[in-house]
Steps between C-alpha positions, in 0.01 A plus 500: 500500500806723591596437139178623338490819715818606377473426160179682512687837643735453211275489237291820684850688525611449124134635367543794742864545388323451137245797569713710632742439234245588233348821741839680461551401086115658480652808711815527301326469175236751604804728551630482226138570273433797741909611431405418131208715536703778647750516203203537313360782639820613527564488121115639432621804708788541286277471189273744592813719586662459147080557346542820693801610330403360146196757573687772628763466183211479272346798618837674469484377162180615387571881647802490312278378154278794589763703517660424225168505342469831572817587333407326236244716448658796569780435236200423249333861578841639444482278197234662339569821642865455276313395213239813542771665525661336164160559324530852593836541374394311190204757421746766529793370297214534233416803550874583520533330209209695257707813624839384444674728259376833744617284811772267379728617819177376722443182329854389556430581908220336524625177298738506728253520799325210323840260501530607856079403607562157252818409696296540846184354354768168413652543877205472641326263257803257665413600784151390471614179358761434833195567725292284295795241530503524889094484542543144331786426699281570791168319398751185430614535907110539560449235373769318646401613820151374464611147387722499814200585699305246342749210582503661841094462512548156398753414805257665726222314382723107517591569822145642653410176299779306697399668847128370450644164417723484824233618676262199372759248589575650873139569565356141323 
């Protein structure tokens, strides 16, 4: 009987030893999901951080388009101010011209007044055609920046997606 009794404590200790055994692999494991989960929201924090900045560098971009925008539209008001201007010149170089043996000495000036407003109205035509060069540049960084939000968006959503799915396996 002394036999039985003791095997019987052994075989009680061992699926104690067993449970307890398992308890603390359940408690390390748990751990490491809710250190898992940490990282997580760790790393969504840092997302939203770097959305933040993709905002705040897109609004910087945009006031910079509307800036340049308005410069834009500034040079192309000077534009057709120049080519007013031109038109003007041109009326008068006929007018100049129907008169030109009593005002040879004045056509000559204003000739060279006109070489003079057609080298400016060349300047800034290149002008117009650098700023036109840099608004593209800038709508290609737009839309650079937008595809970088984009894939941002996207890594928000997969890991709000992996969050959820964490959450169903600690909470199921």
């Amino acid at each position: 009987m002394t036999t039985t009794t003791s095997s019987m404590t052994t075989t009680t200790s061992s699926m104690t030893t067993t449970a307890l055994s398992d308890h603390y692999s359940l408690s390390d494991h748990y751990n490491l999901i809710n250190d898992h989960y940490n990282l997580i929201n760790d790393h969504y924090s840092l997302i939203n951080d770097h959305y933040s900045l993709i905002n705040d560098h897109y609004s910087f971009i945009s006031d910079h388009y509307s800036l340049i925008n308005d410069h834009y539209n500034l040079i192309n008001d000077h534009y057709n101010l120049i080519n007013d201007h031109y038109n003007l010149i041109n009326d008068h170089y006929s007018l100049i011209n129907d008169h030109c043996n009593l005002i040879n000495d004045h056509y000559n000036l204003i000739n060279d007044h006109y070489s003079l407003i057609n080298g400016h109205y060349n300047l800034i035509n290149d002008h117009y055609s650098l700023i036109n060069d840099h608004y593209n540049l800038i709508n290609d960084h737009y839309s650079l920046i937008n595809d970088h939000y984009n894939l941002i968006n996207d890594h928000y959503s997969l890991m709000k997606d992996a969050m959820n799915l964490l959450r169903e396996l600690l909470y199921h």
